Short mmCIF file of C-alpha atoms in Angstrom, two decimals:
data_model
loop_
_atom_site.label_atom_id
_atom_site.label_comp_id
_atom_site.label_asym_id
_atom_site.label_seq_id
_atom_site.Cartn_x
_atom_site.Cartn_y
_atom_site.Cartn_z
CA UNK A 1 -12.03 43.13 -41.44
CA UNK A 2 -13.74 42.97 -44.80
CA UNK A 3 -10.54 41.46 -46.76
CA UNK A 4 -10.39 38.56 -43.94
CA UNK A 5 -10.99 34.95 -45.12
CA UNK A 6 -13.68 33.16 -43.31
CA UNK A 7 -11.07 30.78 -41.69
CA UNK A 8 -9.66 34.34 -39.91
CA UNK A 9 -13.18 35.32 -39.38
CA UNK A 10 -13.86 32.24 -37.38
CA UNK A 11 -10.87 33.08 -35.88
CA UNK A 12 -11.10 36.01 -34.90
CA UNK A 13 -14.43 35.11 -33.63
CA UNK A 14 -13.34 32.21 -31.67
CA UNK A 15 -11.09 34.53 -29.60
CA UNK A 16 -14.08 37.03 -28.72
CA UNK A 17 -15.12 38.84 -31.65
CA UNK A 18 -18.30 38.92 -31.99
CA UNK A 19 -18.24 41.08 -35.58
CA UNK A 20 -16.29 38.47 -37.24
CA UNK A 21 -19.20 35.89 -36.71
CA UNK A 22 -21.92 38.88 -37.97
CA UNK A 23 -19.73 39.04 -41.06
CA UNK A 24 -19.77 35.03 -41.47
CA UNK A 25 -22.98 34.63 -41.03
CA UNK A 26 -24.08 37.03 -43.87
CA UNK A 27 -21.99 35.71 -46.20
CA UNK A 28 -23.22 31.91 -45.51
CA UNK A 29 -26.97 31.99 -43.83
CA UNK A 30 -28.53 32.01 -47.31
CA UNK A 31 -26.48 28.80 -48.86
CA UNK A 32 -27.06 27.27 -45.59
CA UNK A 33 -30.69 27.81 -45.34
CA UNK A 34 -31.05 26.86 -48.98
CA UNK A 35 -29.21 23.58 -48.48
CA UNK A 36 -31.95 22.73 -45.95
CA UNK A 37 -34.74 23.91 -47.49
CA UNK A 38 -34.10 22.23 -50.79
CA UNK A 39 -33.03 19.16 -48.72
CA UNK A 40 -35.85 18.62 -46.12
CA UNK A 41 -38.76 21.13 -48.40
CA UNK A 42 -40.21 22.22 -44.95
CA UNK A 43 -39.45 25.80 -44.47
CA UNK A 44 -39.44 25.44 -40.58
CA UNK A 45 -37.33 22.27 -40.07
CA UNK A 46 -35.44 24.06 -42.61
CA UNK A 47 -35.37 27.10 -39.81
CA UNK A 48 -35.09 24.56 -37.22
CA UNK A 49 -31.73 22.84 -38.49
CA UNK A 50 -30.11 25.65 -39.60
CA UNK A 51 -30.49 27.41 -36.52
CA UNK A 52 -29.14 24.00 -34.82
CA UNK A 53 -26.00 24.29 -37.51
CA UNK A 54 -25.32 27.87 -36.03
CA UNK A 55 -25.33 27.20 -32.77
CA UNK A 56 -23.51 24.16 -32.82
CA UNK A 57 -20.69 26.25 -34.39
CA UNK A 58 -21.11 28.83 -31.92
CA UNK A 59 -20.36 26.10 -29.16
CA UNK A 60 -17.41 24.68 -30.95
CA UNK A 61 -16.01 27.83 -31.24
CA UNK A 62 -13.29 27.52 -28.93
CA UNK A 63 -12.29 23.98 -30.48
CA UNK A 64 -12.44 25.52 -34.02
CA UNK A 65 -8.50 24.91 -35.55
CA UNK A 66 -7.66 26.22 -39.48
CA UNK A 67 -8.05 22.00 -40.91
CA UNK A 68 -10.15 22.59 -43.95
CA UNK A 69 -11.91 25.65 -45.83
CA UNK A 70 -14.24 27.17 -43.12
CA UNK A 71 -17.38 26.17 -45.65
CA UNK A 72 -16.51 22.45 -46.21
CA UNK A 73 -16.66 22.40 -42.15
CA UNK A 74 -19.72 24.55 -41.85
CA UNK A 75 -21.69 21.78 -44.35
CA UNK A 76 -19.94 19.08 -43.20
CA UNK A 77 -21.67 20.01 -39.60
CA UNK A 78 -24.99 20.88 -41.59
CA UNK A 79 -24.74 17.24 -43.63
CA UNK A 80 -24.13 15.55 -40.29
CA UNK A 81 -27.22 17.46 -38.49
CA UNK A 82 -29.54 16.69 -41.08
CA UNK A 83 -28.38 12.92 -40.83
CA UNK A 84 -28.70 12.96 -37.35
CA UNK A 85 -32.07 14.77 -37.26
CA UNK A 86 -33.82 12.38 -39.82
CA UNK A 87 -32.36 9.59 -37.99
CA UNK A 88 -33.63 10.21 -34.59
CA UNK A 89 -37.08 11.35 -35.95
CA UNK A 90 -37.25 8.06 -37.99
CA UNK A 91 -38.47 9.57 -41.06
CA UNK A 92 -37.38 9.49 -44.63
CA UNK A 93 -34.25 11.97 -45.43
CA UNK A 94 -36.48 12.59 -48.82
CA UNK A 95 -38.56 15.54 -49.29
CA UNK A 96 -42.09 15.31 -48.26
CA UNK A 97 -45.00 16.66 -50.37
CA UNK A 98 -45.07 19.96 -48.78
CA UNK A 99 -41.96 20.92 -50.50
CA UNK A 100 -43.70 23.19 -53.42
CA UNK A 101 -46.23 25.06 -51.01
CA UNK A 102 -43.09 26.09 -48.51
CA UNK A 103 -40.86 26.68 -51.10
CA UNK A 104 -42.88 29.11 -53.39
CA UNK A 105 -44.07 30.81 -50.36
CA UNK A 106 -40.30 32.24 -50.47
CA UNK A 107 -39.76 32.87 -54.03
CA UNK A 108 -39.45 36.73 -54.82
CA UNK A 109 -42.21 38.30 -56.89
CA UNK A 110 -40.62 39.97 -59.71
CA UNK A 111 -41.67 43.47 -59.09
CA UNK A 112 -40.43 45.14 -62.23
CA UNK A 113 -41.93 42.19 -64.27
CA UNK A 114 -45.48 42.50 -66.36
CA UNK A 115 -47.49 39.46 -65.29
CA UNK A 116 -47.10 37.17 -68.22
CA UNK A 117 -43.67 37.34 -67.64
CA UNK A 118 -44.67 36.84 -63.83
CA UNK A 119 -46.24 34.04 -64.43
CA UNK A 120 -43.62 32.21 -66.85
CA UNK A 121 -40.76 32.76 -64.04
CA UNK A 122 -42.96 31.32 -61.62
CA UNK A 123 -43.39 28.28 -63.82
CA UNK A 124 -39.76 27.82 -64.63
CA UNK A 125 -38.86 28.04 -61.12
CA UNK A 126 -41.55 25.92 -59.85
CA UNK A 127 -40.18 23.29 -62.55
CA UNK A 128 -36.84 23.79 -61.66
CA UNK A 129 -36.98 22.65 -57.69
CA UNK A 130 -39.25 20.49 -58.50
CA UNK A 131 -36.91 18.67 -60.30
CA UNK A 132 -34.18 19.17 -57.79
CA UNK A 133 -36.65 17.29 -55.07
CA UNK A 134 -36.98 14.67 -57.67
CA UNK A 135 -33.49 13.79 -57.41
CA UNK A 136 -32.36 11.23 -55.38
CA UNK A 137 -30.59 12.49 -52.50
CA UNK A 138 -26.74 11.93 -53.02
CA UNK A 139 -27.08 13.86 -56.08
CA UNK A 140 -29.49 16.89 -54.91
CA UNK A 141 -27.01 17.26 -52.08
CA UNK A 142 -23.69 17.38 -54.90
CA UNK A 143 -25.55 19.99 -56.80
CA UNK A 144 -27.27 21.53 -53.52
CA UNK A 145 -23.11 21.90 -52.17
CA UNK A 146 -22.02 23.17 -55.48
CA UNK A 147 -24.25 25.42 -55.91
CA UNK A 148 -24.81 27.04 -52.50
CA UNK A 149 -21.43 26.42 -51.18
CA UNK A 150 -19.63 26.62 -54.51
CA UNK A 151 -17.43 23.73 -53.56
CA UNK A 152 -15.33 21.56 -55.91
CA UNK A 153 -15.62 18.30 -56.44
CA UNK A 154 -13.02 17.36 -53.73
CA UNK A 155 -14.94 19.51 -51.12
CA UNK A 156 -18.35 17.92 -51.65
CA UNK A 157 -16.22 14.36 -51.17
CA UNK A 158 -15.08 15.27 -47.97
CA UNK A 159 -18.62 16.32 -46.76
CA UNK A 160 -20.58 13.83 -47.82
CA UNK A 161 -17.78 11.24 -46.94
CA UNK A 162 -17.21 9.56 -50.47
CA UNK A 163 -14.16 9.49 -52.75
CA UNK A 164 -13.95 12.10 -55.72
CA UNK A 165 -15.03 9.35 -58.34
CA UNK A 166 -18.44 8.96 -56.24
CA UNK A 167 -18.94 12.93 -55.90
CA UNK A 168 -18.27 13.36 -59.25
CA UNK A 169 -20.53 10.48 -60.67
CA UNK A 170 -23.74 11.75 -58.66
CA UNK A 171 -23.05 15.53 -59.91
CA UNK A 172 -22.71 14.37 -63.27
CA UNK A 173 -26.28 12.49 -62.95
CA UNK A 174 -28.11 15.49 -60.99
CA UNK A 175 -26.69 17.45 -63.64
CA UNK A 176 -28.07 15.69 -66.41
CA UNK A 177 -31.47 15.25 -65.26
CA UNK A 178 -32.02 18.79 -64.83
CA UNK A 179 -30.94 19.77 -68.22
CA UNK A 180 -33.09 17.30 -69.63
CA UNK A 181 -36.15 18.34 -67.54
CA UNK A 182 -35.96 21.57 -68.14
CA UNK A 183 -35.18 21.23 -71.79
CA UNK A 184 -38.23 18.69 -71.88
CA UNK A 185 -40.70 21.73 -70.30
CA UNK A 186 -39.35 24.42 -72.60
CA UNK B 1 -15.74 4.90 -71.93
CA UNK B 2 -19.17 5.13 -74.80
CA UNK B 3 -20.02 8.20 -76.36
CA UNK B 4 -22.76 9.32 -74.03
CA UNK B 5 -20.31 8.93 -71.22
CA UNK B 6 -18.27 11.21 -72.90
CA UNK B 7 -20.74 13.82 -74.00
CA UNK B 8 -21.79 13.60 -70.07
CA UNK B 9 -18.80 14.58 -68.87
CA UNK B 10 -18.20 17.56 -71.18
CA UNK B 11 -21.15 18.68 -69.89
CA UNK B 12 -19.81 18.24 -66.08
CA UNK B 13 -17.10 19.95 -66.89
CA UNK B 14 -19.11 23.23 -68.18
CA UNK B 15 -21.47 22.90 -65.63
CA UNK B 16 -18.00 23.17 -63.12
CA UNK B 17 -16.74 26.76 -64.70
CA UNK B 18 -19.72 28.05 -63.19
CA UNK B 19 -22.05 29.71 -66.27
CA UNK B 20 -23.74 26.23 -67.14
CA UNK B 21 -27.44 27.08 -68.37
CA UNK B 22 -28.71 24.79 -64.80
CA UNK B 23 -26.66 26.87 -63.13
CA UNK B 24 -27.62 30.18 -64.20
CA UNK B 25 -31.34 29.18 -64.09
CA UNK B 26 -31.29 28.11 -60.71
CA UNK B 27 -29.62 31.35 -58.94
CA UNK B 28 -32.01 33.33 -60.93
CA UNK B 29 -34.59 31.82 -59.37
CA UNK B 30 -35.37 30.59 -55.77
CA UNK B 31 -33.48 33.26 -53.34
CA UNK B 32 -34.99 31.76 -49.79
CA UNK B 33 -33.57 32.82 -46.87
CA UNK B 34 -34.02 32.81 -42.71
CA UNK B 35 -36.79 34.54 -41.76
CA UNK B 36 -35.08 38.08 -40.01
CA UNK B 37 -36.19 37.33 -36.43
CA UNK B 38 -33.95 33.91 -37.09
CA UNK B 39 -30.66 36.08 -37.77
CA UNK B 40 -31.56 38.31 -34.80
CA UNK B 41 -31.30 35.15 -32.38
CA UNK B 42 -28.58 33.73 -34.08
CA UNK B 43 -26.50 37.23 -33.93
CA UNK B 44 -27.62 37.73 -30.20
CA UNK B 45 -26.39 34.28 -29.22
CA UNK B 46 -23.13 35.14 -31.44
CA UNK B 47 -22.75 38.03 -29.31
CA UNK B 48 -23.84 36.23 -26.21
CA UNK B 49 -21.32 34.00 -26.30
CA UNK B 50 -18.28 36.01 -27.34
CA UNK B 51 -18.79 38.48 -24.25
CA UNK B 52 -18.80 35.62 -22.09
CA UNK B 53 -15.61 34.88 -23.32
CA UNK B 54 -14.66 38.42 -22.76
CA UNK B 55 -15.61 38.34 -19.45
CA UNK B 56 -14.55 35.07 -18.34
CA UNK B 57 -11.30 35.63 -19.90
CA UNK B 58 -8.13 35.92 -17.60
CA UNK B 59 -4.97 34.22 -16.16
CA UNK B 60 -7.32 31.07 -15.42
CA UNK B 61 -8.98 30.60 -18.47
CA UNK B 62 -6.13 29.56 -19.82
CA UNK B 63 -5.43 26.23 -21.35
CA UNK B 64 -2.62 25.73 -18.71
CA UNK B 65 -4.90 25.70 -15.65
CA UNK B 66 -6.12 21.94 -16.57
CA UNK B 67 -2.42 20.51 -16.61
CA UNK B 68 -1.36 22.82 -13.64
CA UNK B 69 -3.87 22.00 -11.55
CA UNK B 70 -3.37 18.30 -11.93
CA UNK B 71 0.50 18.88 -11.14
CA UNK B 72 -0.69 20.23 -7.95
CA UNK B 73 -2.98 17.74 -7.18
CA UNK B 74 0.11 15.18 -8.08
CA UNK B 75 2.10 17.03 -5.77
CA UNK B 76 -0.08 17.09 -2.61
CA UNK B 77 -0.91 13.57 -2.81
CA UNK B 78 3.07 12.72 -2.79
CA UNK B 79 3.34 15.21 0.28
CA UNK B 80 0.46 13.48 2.19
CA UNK B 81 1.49 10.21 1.45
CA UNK B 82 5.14 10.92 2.04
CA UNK B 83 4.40 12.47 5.28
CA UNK B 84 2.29 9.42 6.38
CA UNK B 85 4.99 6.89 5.96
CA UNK B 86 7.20 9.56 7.88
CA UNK B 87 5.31 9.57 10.87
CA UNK B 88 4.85 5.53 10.56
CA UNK B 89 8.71 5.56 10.20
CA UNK B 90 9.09 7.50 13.38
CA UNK B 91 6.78 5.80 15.13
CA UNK B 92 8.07 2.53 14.71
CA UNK B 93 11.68 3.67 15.50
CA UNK B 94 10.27 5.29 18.92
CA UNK B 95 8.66 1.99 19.70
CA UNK B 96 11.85 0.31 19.24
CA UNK B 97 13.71 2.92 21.07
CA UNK B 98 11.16 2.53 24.24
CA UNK B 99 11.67 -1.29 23.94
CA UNK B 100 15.03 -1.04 23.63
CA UNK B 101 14.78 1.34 26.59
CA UNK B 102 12.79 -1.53 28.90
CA UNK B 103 15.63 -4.46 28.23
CA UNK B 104 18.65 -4.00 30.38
CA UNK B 105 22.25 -3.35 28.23
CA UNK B 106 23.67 -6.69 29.18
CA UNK B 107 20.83 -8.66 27.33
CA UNK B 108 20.39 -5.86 24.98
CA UNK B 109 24.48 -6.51 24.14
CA UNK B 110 24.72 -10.19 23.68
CA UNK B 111 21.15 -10.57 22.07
CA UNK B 112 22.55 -7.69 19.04
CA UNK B 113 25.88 -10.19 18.85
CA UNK B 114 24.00 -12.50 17.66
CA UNK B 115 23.30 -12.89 13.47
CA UNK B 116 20.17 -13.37 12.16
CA UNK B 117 19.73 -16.63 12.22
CA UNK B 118 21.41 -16.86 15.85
CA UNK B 119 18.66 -14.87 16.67
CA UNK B 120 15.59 -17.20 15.30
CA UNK B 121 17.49 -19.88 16.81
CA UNK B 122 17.55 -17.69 20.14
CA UNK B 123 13.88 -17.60 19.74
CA UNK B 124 13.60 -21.10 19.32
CA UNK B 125 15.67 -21.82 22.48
CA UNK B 126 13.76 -19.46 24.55
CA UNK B 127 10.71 -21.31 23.72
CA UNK B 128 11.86 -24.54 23.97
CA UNK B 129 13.43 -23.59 27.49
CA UNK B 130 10.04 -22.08 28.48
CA UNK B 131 8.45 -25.37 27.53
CA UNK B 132 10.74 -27.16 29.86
CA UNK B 133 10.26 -24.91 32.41
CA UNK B 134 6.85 -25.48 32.66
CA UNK B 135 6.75 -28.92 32.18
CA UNK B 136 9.00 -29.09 35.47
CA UNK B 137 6.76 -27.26 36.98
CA UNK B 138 4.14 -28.90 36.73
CA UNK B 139 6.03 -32.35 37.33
CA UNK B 140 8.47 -31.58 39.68
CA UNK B 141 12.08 -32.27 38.99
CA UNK B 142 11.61 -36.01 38.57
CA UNK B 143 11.37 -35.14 34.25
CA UNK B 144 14.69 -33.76 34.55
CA UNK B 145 16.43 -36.86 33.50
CA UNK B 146 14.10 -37.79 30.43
CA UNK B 147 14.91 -33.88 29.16
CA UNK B 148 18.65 -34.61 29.25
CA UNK B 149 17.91 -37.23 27.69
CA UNK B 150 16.07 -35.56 24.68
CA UNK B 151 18.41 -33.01 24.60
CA UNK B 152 21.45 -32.89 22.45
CA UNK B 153 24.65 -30.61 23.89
CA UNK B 154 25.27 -27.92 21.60
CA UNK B 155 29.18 -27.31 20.25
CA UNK B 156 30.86 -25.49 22.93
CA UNK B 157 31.11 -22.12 21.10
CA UNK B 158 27.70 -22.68 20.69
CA UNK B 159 26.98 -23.33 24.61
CA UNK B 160 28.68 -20.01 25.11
CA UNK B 161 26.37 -18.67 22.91
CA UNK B 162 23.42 -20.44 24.30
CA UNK B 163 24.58 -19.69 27.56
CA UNK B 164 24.13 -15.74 27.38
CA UNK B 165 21.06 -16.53 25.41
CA UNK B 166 19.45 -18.91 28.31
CA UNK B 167 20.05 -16.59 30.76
CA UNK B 168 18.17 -13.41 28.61
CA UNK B 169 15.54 -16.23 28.04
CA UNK B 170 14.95 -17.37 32.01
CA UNK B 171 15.19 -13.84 33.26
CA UNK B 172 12.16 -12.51 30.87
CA UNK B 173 10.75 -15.89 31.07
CA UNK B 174 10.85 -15.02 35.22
CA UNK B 175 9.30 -11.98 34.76
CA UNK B 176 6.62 -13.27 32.71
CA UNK B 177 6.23 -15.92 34.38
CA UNK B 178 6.24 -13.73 38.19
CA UNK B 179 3.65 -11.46 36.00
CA UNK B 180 1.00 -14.14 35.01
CA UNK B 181 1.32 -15.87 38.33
CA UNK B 182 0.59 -12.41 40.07
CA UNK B 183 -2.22 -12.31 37.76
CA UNK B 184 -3.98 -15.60 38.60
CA UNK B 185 -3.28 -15.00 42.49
CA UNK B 186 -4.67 -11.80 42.82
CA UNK B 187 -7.59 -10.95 40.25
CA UNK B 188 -8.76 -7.56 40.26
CA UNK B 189 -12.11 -8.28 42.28
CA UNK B 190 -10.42 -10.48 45.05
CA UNK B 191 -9.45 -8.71 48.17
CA UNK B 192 -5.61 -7.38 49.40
CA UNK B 193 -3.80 -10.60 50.54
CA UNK B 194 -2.76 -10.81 53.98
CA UNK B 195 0.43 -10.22 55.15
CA UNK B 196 1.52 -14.08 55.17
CA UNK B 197 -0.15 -15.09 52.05
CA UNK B 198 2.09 -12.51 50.54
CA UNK B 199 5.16 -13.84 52.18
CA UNK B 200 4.02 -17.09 51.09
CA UNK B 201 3.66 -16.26 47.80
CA UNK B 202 6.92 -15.12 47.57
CA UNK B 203 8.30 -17.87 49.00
CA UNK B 204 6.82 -19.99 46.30
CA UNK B 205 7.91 -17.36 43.59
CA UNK B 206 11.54 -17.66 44.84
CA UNK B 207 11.67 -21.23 44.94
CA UNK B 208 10.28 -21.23 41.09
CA UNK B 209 12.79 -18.59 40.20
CA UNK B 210 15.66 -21.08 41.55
CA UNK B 211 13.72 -24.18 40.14
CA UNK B 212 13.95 -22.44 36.69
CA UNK B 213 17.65 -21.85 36.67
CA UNK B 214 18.60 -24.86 37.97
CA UNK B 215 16.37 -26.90 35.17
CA UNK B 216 17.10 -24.23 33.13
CA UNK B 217 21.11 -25.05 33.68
CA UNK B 218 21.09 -28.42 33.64
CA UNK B 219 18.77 -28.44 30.14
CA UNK B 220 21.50 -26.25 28.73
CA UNK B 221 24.60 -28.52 29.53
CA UNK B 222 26.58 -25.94 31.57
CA UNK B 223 30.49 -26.07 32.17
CA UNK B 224 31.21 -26.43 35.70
CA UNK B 225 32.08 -22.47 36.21
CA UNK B 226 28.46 -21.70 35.25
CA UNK B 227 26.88 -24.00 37.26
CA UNK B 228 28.95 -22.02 40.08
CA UNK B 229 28.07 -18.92 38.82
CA UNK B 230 24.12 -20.14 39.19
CA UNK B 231 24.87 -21.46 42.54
CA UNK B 232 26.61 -18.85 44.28
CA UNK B 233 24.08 -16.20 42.71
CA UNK B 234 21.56 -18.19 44.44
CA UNK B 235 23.28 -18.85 47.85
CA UNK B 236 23.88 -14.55 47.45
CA UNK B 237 20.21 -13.74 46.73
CA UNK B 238 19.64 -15.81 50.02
CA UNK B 239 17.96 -18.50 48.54
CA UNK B 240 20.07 -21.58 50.08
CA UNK B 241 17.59 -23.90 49.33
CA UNK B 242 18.12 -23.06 45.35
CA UNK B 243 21.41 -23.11 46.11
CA UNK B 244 21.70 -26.69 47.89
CA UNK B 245 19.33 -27.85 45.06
CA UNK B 246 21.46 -26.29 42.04
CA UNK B 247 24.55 -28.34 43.67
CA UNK B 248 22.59 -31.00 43.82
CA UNK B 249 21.68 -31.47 40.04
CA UNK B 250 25.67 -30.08 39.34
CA UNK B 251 26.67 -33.27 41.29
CA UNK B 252 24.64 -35.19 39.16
CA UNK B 253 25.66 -33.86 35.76
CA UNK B 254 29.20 -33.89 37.12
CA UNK B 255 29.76 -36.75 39.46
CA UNK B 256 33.45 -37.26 39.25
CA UNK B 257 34.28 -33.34 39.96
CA UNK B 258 37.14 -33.17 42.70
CA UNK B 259 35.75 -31.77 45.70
CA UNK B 260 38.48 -29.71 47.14
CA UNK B 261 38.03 -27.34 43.59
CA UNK B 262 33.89 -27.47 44.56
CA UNK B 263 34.81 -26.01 48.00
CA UNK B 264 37.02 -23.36 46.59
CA UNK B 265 34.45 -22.58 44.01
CA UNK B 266 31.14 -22.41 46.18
CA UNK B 267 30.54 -19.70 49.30
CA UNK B 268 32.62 -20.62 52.27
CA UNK B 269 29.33 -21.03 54.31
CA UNK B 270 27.46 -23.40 52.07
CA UNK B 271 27.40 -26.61 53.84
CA UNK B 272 28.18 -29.06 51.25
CA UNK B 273 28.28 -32.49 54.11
CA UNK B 274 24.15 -31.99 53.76
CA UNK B 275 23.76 -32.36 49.95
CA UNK B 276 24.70 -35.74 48.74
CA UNK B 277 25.89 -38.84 50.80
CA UNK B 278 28.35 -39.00 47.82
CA UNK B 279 29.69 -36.02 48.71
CA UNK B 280 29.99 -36.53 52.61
CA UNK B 281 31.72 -39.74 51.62
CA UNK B 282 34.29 -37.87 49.59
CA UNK B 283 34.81 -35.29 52.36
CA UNK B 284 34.99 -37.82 54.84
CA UNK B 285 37.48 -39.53 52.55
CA UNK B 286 39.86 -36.46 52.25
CA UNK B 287 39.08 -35.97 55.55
#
């Protein structure tokens, strides 16, 4: 079981078993929760849509046919939720101003660290996502894909519905801004 | 493309191999994940779902039961539908077979000789006969003339035609018309007729009969040996007076017909001195 591919694990899920989806959804809740958290900054819509991604999947189960890598349809249901969700509560897709408090309330304490050195990886971290909510959204959800989902350039097209060119332009920016904000608070 | 374009892009494409500095940064920091009662739920429902599956699983969970069950559906409907017209079909043949039971083979016989069109044209004729018959009922024999007047003489094959077809059409128009008289003289509510009404009824019902061959007969433009045929039916049924009348109107149709052949032609009995002073005078003549 543990040398399947996730297309074979939804597979073998989709005709009854149940360890297949266990395995799956180890190796994808955190990316997925991430990708919501990072997109929305509210830990419990965060909760709230990616428990709504899982279940949809579990529903569609039957339906689910080998078409793309079992990721780029797992996002492309998570992209379409959050679209959906922001939609019919007629609020901004952008992150709200709670995104710092919910987000740091889940960052690790470095146990083995002394507390200057605490401190400074609290501050770089805290700098880095808040940089990543200061992107605009096209390109926080490029890097937000290619970093959770480690998808390439053609992969994060076909979720997010735009031609390579367009995926690769918005990386490119979201890349650049971080470097430079980062480099600019070291 | 300018030379920060380019240095942009070489930095894209380390960023892609995966060991960027951004990239390292940010999976060193921020690990958030579902809180564990979330993975519970989401596991259970997993689990949930898939021994449904297991449970509900068997020959008719199938993806064949959708398109079989619509065959059968497909199926029944033709059966129900086929059978309905089947039991229409029969019942229409039965009701010709019971109608074809009620009219007698003769009529039956010459009415199937005819084509189609001999047939709407039989129709016609019936009705138009029907017409006449009434309207010499109602005016007495005196319209005779103005009708033979009216009515063009067929071709002969087609009198021979019309002939057989006259006859089907006074015999059910006697019956209908016997039915709807009975019908007006004796209404459900009325009390049973006496003995002589009844005999006078059918008195009047016999003279009608012979009234509507004779008209009937004389409308059609019969030869001679069917005008003898009429007559000696009637003289045989015992209704002389038809008879006597029926000669009467044949005398008039055929004036100039030699009366030694009448004599040999009509019943031995029939006292042909009493019908027309023409007729006495001929005898007398011969005599």
């Amino acid at each position: 079981m543990a040398d399947l591919t996730d297309e074979e694990l939804m597979l073998a899920y989709r005709d009854g078993d149940a360890h297949a989806f266990e395995q799956l959804y180890l190796k994808h809740k955190g990316g997925l929760y991430r990708y919501f958290l990072r997109k929305c900054g509210n830990a419990s819509i965060a909760e709230e849509l990616f428990q709504d991604v899982w279940m949809k999947l579990i529903n569609a189960r039957e339906r689910y046919e080998v078409k793309a890598k079992f990721a780029t349809w797992l996002y492309q249901l998570a992209h379409n939720h959050f679209i959906d969700h922001y939609r019919k509560h007629s609020i901004s897709a952008s992150m709200n101003q709670n995104f710092q408090d919910d987000e740091l309330e889940n960052i690790p304490a470095g146990n083995n660290q002394q507390p200057e050195q605490q401190a400074e990886f609290q501050q770089q971290m805290e700098t880095m996502l808040q940089l990543i909510s200061e992107l605009p959204d096209e390109q926080r959800e490029a890097f937000l894909l290619r970093e959770e989902a480690g998808m390439s350039l053609a992969e994060i097209a076909e979720v997010t519905g735009v031609n390579i060119e367009t995926a690769k332009s918005r990386l490119r920016y979201a890349v650049n801004r971080l470097r430079k904000g980062m480099n600019d608070n070291e | 493309m300018t030379m920060s374009e380019q240095k942009d892009n070489l930095e894209l494409e380390e960023y892609l191999k995966g060991n960027s500095f951004i990239s390292r940064r940010y999976r060193k920091e921020a690990m958030a994940e579902p809180s564990p009662h979330l993975d519970a739920a989401i596991i259970a429902a997993a689990k949930k779902a898939a021994e449904n599956k297991k449970t509900v699983s068997g020959p008719f969970t199938a993806g064949w039961y959708i398109p079989l069950s619509l065959a059968a559906v497909v199926v029944i409907s033709f059966s129900v539908v086929f059978k309905i017209y089947d039991r229409d079909g029969q019942q229409i043949f039965s009701d010709q077979a019971e109608l074809k039971s009620k009219i007698p083979a003769a009529e039956l016989d010459s009415a199937m000789g005819q084509d189609a069109g001999e047939a709407s044209g039989m129709m016609r004729d019936k009705i138009r006969s029907k017409e006449a018959i009434e309207a010499e009922t109602q005016s007495g024999s005196s319209s005779l003339p103005a009708m033979r007047e009216d009515y063009s003489a067929p071709a002969p094959e087609q009198q021979k035609k019309n002939q057989n077809i006259e006859e089907i059409g006074v015999d059910i128009y006697k019956d209908e018309l016997s039915g709807s008289r009975q019908a007006i003289q004796e209404p459900a509510a009325m009390p049973a007729p006496t003995e002589s009404a009844v005999e006078l009824s059918d008195e009047k019902l016999r003279k009608q009969k012979s009234d509507t061959a004779i008209v009937t007969g004389a409308a059609a433009g019969l030869e001679p040996d069917q005008w003898f045929e009429i007559i000696n039916r009637l003289w045989f049924d015992g209704d002389e007076e038809g008879a006597y009348r029926s000669l009467k109107n044949f005398l008039a149709v055929y004036p100039e017909y030699p009366v030694e052949q009448l004599k040999n032609k009509l019943p031995q009995n029939m006292d042909l001195s009493a019908i027309t002073g023409k007729l006495d005078k001929t005898t007398e003549g011969t005599e």
